GROMACS .gro file of C-alpha atoms in nm:
model
  270
    1MET     CA    1  -7.860  -1.480   3.601
    2ASN     CA    2  -8.029  -1.353   3.287
    3GLN     CA    3  -7.930  -1.529   2.968
    4VAL     CA    4  -7.743  -1.315   2.717
    5GLU     CA    5  -7.913  -1.431   2.396
    6SER     CA    6  -8.235  -1.614   2.314
    7ILE     CA    7  -8.224  -1.978   2.214
    8ASP     CA    8  -8.369  -1.889   1.872
    9TYR     CA    9  -8.091  -1.638   1.809
   10LEU     CA   10  -7.824  -1.890   1.907
   11LYS     CA   11  -7.972  -2.162   1.686
   12ASP     CA   12  -7.994  -1.925   1.389
   13GLU     CA   13  -7.630  -1.823   1.432
   14LEU     CA   14  -7.528  -2.186   1.463
   15LYS     CA   15  -7.697  -2.262   1.130
   16LYS     CA   16  -7.497  -1.983   0.966
   17ILE     CA   17  -7.172  -2.131   1.096
   18GLU     CA   18  -7.270  -2.479   0.977
   19ALA     CA   19  -7.343  -2.334   0.630
   20TRP     CA   20  -6.996  -2.176   0.634
   21GLU     CA   21  -6.842  -2.510   0.731
   22LYS     CA   22  -7.011  -2.675   0.434
   23GLU     CA   23  -6.866  -2.411   0.201
   24GLN     CA   24  -6.516  -2.477   0.339
   25LYS     CA   25  -6.527  -2.836   0.223
   26ASP     CA   26  -6.510  -2.737  -0.144
   27LEU     CA   27  -6.178  -2.842  -0.297
   28TRP     CA   28  -6.018  -2.640  -0.573
   29PHE     CA   29  -5.784  -2.796  -0.826
   30TRP     CA   30  -5.499  -2.563  -0.733
   31GLU     CA   31  -5.502  -2.700  -0.378
   32ARG     CA   32  -5.382  -3.030  -0.522
   33ILE     CA   33  -5.087  -2.870  -0.698
   34GLY     CA   34  -5.007  -2.631  -0.414
   35ARG     CA   35  -4.695  -2.823  -0.309
   36LEU     CA   36  -4.518  -2.793  -0.642
   37PRO     CA   37  -4.364  -2.445  -0.596
   38PHE     CA   38  -4.221  -2.549  -0.261
   39MET     CA   39  -4.069  -2.861  -0.410
   40LEU     CA   40  -3.886  -2.618  -0.639
   41LEU     CA   41  -3.811  -2.382  -0.350
   42ASP     CA   42  -3.651  -2.660  -0.146
   43LYS     CA   43  -3.416  -2.740  -0.434
   44LEU     CA   44  -3.316  -2.379  -0.494
   45THR     CA   45  -3.285  -2.255  -0.137
   46PRO     CA   46  -2.930  -2.262   0.006
   47LYS     CA   47  -2.880  -2.494   0.302
   48PHE     CA   48  -2.817  -2.216   0.554
   49ILE     CA   49  -3.159  -2.066   0.478
   50GLN     CA   50  -3.327  -2.406   0.505
   51ASP     CA   51  -3.154  -2.451   0.841
   52LYS     CA   52  -3.296  -2.120   0.963
   53ILE     CA   53  -3.646  -2.228   0.861
   54GLY     CA   54  -3.594  -2.556   1.043
   55LEU     CA   55  -3.487  -2.379   1.361
   56ALA     CA   56  -3.789  -2.150   1.345
   57ILE     CA   57  -4.019  -2.449   1.300
   58ASP     CA   58  -3.864  -2.625   1.600
   59GLU     CA   59  -3.905  -2.308   1.805
   60ILE     CA   60  -4.270  -2.277   1.711
   61GLY     CA   61  -4.308  -2.637   1.825
   62ASN     CA   62  -4.270  -2.518   2.183
   63TYR     CA   63  -4.601  -2.338   2.145
   64ILE     CA   64  -4.808  -2.653   2.194
   65GLN     CA   65  -4.625  -2.748   2.513
   66THR     CA   66  -4.568  -2.413   2.682
   67GLY     CA   67  -4.677  -2.135   2.447
   68GLY     CA   68  -4.315  -2.026   2.417
   69GLN     CA   69  -4.251  -1.680   2.283
   70TYR     CA   70  -4.576  -1.693   2.087
   71LEU     CA   71  -4.803  -1.698   2.393
   72ILE     CA   72  -4.971  -1.358   2.415
   73LYS     CA   73  -5.099  -1.162   2.713
   74GLU     CA   74  -5.474  -1.155   2.747
   75GLU     CA   75  -5.482  -0.811   2.911
   76ASN     CA   76  -5.465  -0.613   2.585
   77ILE     CA   77  -5.765  -0.799   2.443
   78LEU     CA   78  -5.971  -0.785   2.762
   79LYS     CA   79  -5.913  -0.408   2.778
   80LYS     CA   80  -6.119  -0.379   2.461
   81PHE     CA   81  -6.416  -0.527   2.647
   82ALA     CA   82  -6.365  -0.334   2.971
   83PRO     CA   83  -6.157  -0.022   2.894
   84ASN     CA   84  -6.219   0.133   3.237
   85SER     CA   85  -6.109  -0.173   3.434
   86SER     CA   86  -5.773  -0.196   3.608
   87SER     CA   87  -5.523  -0.468   3.524
   88ASP     CA   88  -5.612  -0.655   3.844
   89GLU     CA   89  -5.979  -0.667   3.742
   90LEU     CA   90  -5.917  -0.810   3.396
   91HIS     CA   91  -5.963  -1.186   3.355
   92ILE     CA   92  -6.118  -1.427   3.106
   93GLY     CA   93  -6.417  -1.482   3.336
   94LEU     CA   94  -6.535  -1.129   3.252
   95LEU     CA   95  -6.645  -1.253   2.911
   96GLU     CA   96  -6.877  -1.523   3.045
   97ARG     CA   97  -7.187  -1.306   2.998
   98VAL     CA   98  -7.069  -1.077   2.718
   99PRO     CA   99  -7.307  -1.086   2.419
  100ILE     CA  100  -7.173  -1.281   2.121
  101SER     CA  101  -7.235  -0.974   1.905
  102LYS     CA  102  -6.979  -0.785   2.116
  103MET     CA  103  -6.733  -1.074   2.089
  104ASP     CA  104  -6.783  -1.065   1.710
  105GLU     CA  105  -6.717  -0.691   1.704
  106ILE     CA  106  -6.382  -0.718   1.881
  107ALA     CA  107  -6.282  -1.027   1.679
  108ASP     CA  108  -6.356  -0.843   1.353
  109GLU     CA  109  -6.156  -0.544   1.473
  110LEU     CA  110  -5.856  -0.767   1.546
  111ARG     CA  111  -5.897  -0.950   1.216
  112SER     CA  112  -5.882  -0.619   1.027
  113SER     CA  113  -5.580  -0.498   1.225
  114ARG     CA  114  -5.379  -0.819   1.183
  115THR     CA  115  -5.464  -0.841   0.815
  116LYS     CA  116  -5.320  -0.494   0.760
  117MET     CA  117  -5.011  -0.593   0.956
  118ALA     CA  118  -4.966  -0.902   0.739
  119THR     CA  119  -5.001  -0.689   0.424
  120VAL     CA  120  -4.709  -0.468   0.529
  121GLN     CA  121  -4.502  -0.767   0.638
  122GLY     CA  122  -4.565  -0.949   0.309
  123ALA     CA  123  -4.462  -0.646   0.105
  124THR     CA  124  -4.145  -0.608   0.310
  125THR     CA  125  -4.032  -0.969   0.275
  126GLY     CA  126  -4.136  -0.972  -0.091
  127ILE     CA  127  -3.862  -0.726  -0.185
  128GLY     CA  128  -3.582  -0.981  -0.185
  129GLY     CA  129  -3.756  -1.263  -0.369
  130LEU     CA  130  -3.642  -1.616  -0.285
  131PHE     CA  131  -3.423  -1.536   0.015
  132THR     CA  132  -3.669  -1.315   0.200
  133LEU     CA  133  -3.948  -1.561   0.114
  134ALA     CA  134  -3.769  -1.815   0.332
  135ILE     CA  135  -3.788  -1.565   0.619
  136ASP     CA  136  -4.151  -1.482   0.545
  137ILE     CA  137  -4.281  -1.834   0.616
  138PRO     CA  138  -4.202  -1.859   0.990
  139VAL     CA  139  -4.298  -1.494   1.044
  140LEU     CA  140  -4.638  -1.555   0.884
  141LEU     CA  141  -4.688  -1.865   1.097
  142GLY     CA  142  -4.611  -1.664   1.411
  143LEU     CA  143  -4.862  -1.397   1.311
  144SER     CA  144  -5.120  -1.668   1.243
  145LEU     CA  145  -5.073  -1.807   1.593
  146LYS     CA  146  -5.107  -1.461   1.741
  147VAL     CA  147  -5.434  -1.374   1.571
  148LEU     CA  148  -5.584  -1.713   1.660
  149GLN     CA  149  -5.493  -1.661   2.025
  150GLU     CA  150  -5.645  -1.315   2.022
  151ILE     CA  151  -5.967  -1.445   1.874
  152SER     CA  152  -5.978  -1.731   2.126
  153ILE     CA  153  -5.966  -1.472   2.406
  154CYS     CA  154  -6.243  -1.271   2.238
  155TYR     CA  155  -6.475  -1.571   2.281
  156GLY     CA  156  -6.364  -1.641   2.636
  157TYR     CA  157  -6.105  -1.915   2.584
  158ASP     CA  158  -5.762  -1.889   2.745
  159PRO     CA  159  -5.462  -1.986   2.524
  160LYS     CA  160  -5.255  -2.031   2.838
  161GLU     CA  161  -5.436  -2.365   2.869
  162LYS     CA  162  -5.272  -2.640   2.668
  163SER     CA  163  -5.608  -2.772   2.548
  164GLU     CA  164  -5.682  -2.432   2.391
  165ARG     CA  165  -5.344  -2.428   2.218
  166ILE     CA  166  -5.431  -2.766   2.069
  167PHE     CA  167  -5.760  -2.621   1.946
  168ILE     CA  168  -5.569  -2.327   1.793
  169VAL     CA  169  -5.335  -2.563   1.608
  170LYS     CA  170  -5.636  -2.754   1.475
  171CYS     CA  171  -5.778  -2.422   1.349
  172LEU     CA  172  -5.448  -2.358   1.172
  173GLN     CA  173  -5.460  -2.707   1.023
  174PHE     CA  174  -5.817  -2.652   0.907
  175THR     CA  175  -5.714  -2.341   0.716
  176SER     CA  176  -5.456  -2.534   0.514
  177SER     CA  177  -5.625  -2.874   0.478
  178ASP     CA  178  -5.792  -3.029   0.176
  179ILE     CA  179  -6.154  -3.146   0.175
  180VAL     CA  180  -6.074  -3.473   0.356
  181GLY     CA  181  -5.869  -3.297   0.620
  182LYS     CA  182  -6.133  -3.029   0.680
  183LYS     CA  183  -6.401  -3.290   0.735
  184ALA     CA  184  -6.185  -3.484   0.981
  185ILE     CA  185  -6.089  -3.171   1.175
  186LEU     CA  186  -6.452  -3.058   1.203
  187GLU     CA  187  -6.540  -3.397   1.345
  188ASP     CA  188  -6.256  -3.364   1.598
  189LEU     CA  189  -6.361  -3.017   1.702
  190SER     CA  190  -6.730  -3.106   1.731
  191SER     CA  191  -6.647  -3.328   2.027
  192PHE     CA  192  -6.354  -3.125   2.159
  193ARG     CA  193  -6.475  -3.120   2.518
  194LYS     CA  194  -6.574  -3.486   2.536
  195GLY     CA  195  -6.374  -3.736   2.738
  196GLY     CA  196  -6.035  -3.830   2.595
  197GLN     CA  197  -6.075  -3.612   2.289
  198ASN     CA  198  -5.791  -3.375   2.378
  199GLN     CA  199  -5.544  -3.661   2.402
  200GLN     CA  200  -5.670  -3.808   2.077
  201MET     CA  201  -5.622  -3.475   1.903
  202ILE     CA  202  -5.267  -3.450   2.036
  203SER     CA  203  -5.179  -3.787   1.886
  204GLN     CA  204  -5.336  -3.688   1.553
  205LEU     CA  205  -5.110  -3.383   1.526
  206GLN     CA  206  -4.811  -3.616   1.483
  207GLY     CA  207  -4.570  -3.341   1.573
  208TRP     CA  208  -4.569  -2.968   1.509
  209ARG     CA  209  -4.324  -3.005   1.220
  210GLU     CA  210  -4.587  -3.188   1.015
  211VAL     CA  211  -4.843  -2.919   1.092
  212VAL     CA  212  -4.605  -2.646   0.977
  213THR     CA  213  -4.509  -2.837   0.663
  214THR     CA  214  -4.873  -2.882   0.567
  215TYR     CA  215  -4.945  -2.516   0.633
  216ARG     CA  216  -4.640  -2.405   0.437
  217ASP     CA  217  -4.711  -2.626   0.139
  218SER     CA  218  -5.078  -2.535   0.124
  219PHE     CA  219  -5.006  -2.183  -0.001
  220GLY     CA  220  -4.694  -2.274  -0.195
  221TRP     CA  221  -4.849  -2.201  -0.533
  222LYS     CA  222  -4.952  -1.858  -0.412
  223LYS     CA  223  -4.594  -1.782  -0.308
  224LEU     CA  224  -4.445  -1.875  -0.646
  225PHE     CA  225  -4.459  -1.519  -0.783
  226GLN     CA  226  -4.331  -1.376  -0.457
  227MET     CA  227  -3.998  -1.538  -0.544
  228ILE     CA  228  -3.945  -1.264  -0.803
  229PRO     CA  229  -3.743  -0.977  -0.647
  230ILE     CA  230  -3.917  -0.637  -0.623
  231ALA     CA  231  -4.233  -0.768  -0.797
  232GLY     CA  232  -4.265  -0.996  -0.498
  233MET     CA  233  -4.367  -0.692  -0.292
  234ILE     CA  234  -4.705  -0.684  -0.463
  235PHE     CA  235  -4.761  -1.059  -0.448
  236GLY     CA  236  -4.629  -1.084  -0.092
  237ALA     CA  237  -4.860  -0.810   0.034
  238PHE     CA  238  -5.166  -0.964  -0.130
  239ILE     CA  239  -5.087  -1.322  -0.033
  240ASN     CA  240  -5.008  -1.253   0.331
  241ARG     CA  241  -5.317  -1.037   0.362
  242SER     CA  242  -5.528  -1.319   0.221
  243SER     CA  243  -5.361  -1.583   0.440
  244ILE     CA  244  -5.413  -1.400   0.772
  245ASN     CA  245  -5.766  -1.303   0.673
  246ASP     CA  246  -5.846  -1.671   0.611
  247VAL     CA  247  -5.686  -1.782   0.937
  248ALA     CA  248  -5.877  -1.517   1.133
  249GLU     CA  249  -6.204  -1.615   0.965
  250VAL     CA  250  -6.155  -1.980   1.056
  251GLY     CA  251  -6.065  -1.890   1.414
  252LYS     CA  252  -6.368  -1.667   1.452
  253MET     CA  253  -6.610  -1.924   1.313
  254LEU     CA  254  -6.480  -2.221   1.513
  255PHE     CA  255  -6.441  -2.041   1.847
  256ARG     CA  256  -6.776  -1.872   1.791
  257LYS     CA  257  -6.938  -2.210   1.730
  258ARG     CA  258  -6.801  -2.342   2.059
  259ARG     CA  259  -6.934  -2.042   2.249
  260ILE     CA  260  -7.280  -2.075   2.090
  261LEU     CA  261  -7.297  -2.448   2.163
  262GLU     CA  262  -7.195  -2.390   2.525
  263ARG     CA  263  -7.461  -2.124   2.571
  264LEU     CA  264  -7.726  -2.347   2.416
  265HIS     CA  265  -7.619  -2.623   2.654
  266ASP     CA  266  -7.641  -2.385   2.951
  267ILE     CA  267  -7.993  -2.279   2.851
  268GLU     CA  268  -8.107  -2.638   2.811
  269GLN     CA  269  -7.965  -2.727   3.153
  270SER     CA  270  -8.124  -2.431   3.329
   0.00000   0.00000   0.00000
């Protein structure tokens, strides 16, 4: 079987991703104070709203184990690669020899689409200030999971597999982590397919609730102005757009890196 890309191309693209990873390790001062607005939010939010957030977080927790309601169908994404194929012909294996440039094209298309969706959603939930902000958090998390799954499929990885859902959660963690966390996650992901690594990563998650809390708190400072009714529309639209764009970028880079490394390995073994 002819190889899709040259080894030089793959190595050059890998260097670009590694340069991006290095840039991600920069820590801004506001990341350290990001939790403060949510400390305030927790004090001001009525208990019934906090309870709803808690239920949503518990529900999202099912994603790691079974995918729950957040597990998407791969057919819609695969159709973008093979529009003339029937449903019976569509499967992840079709992407095994698809050029990475084509994978990038579809991933970028999805990133743009989901970013626009997040913009509308952020504006909508920004209307009511504090109360609709509480609703916005779990909705944004659900959208983040969806776009990461879609991008995983673009690069030939099936989110129906538990190991891939773990990888997706680590991508989500990476987006919201500080410099120490980013470094640790990159080290985890670099050996993702090695023996025992999946189980080790599961133990490091320490429960989905902690993942969600970290993710929520990481953009707390950004959400502060969204607590203002009406004006929150503007802030909500901008913030949610930025958040999903960042999540999609991380997903693309990390899944893309895996695909490049696997193809380099295949070439070296052939």
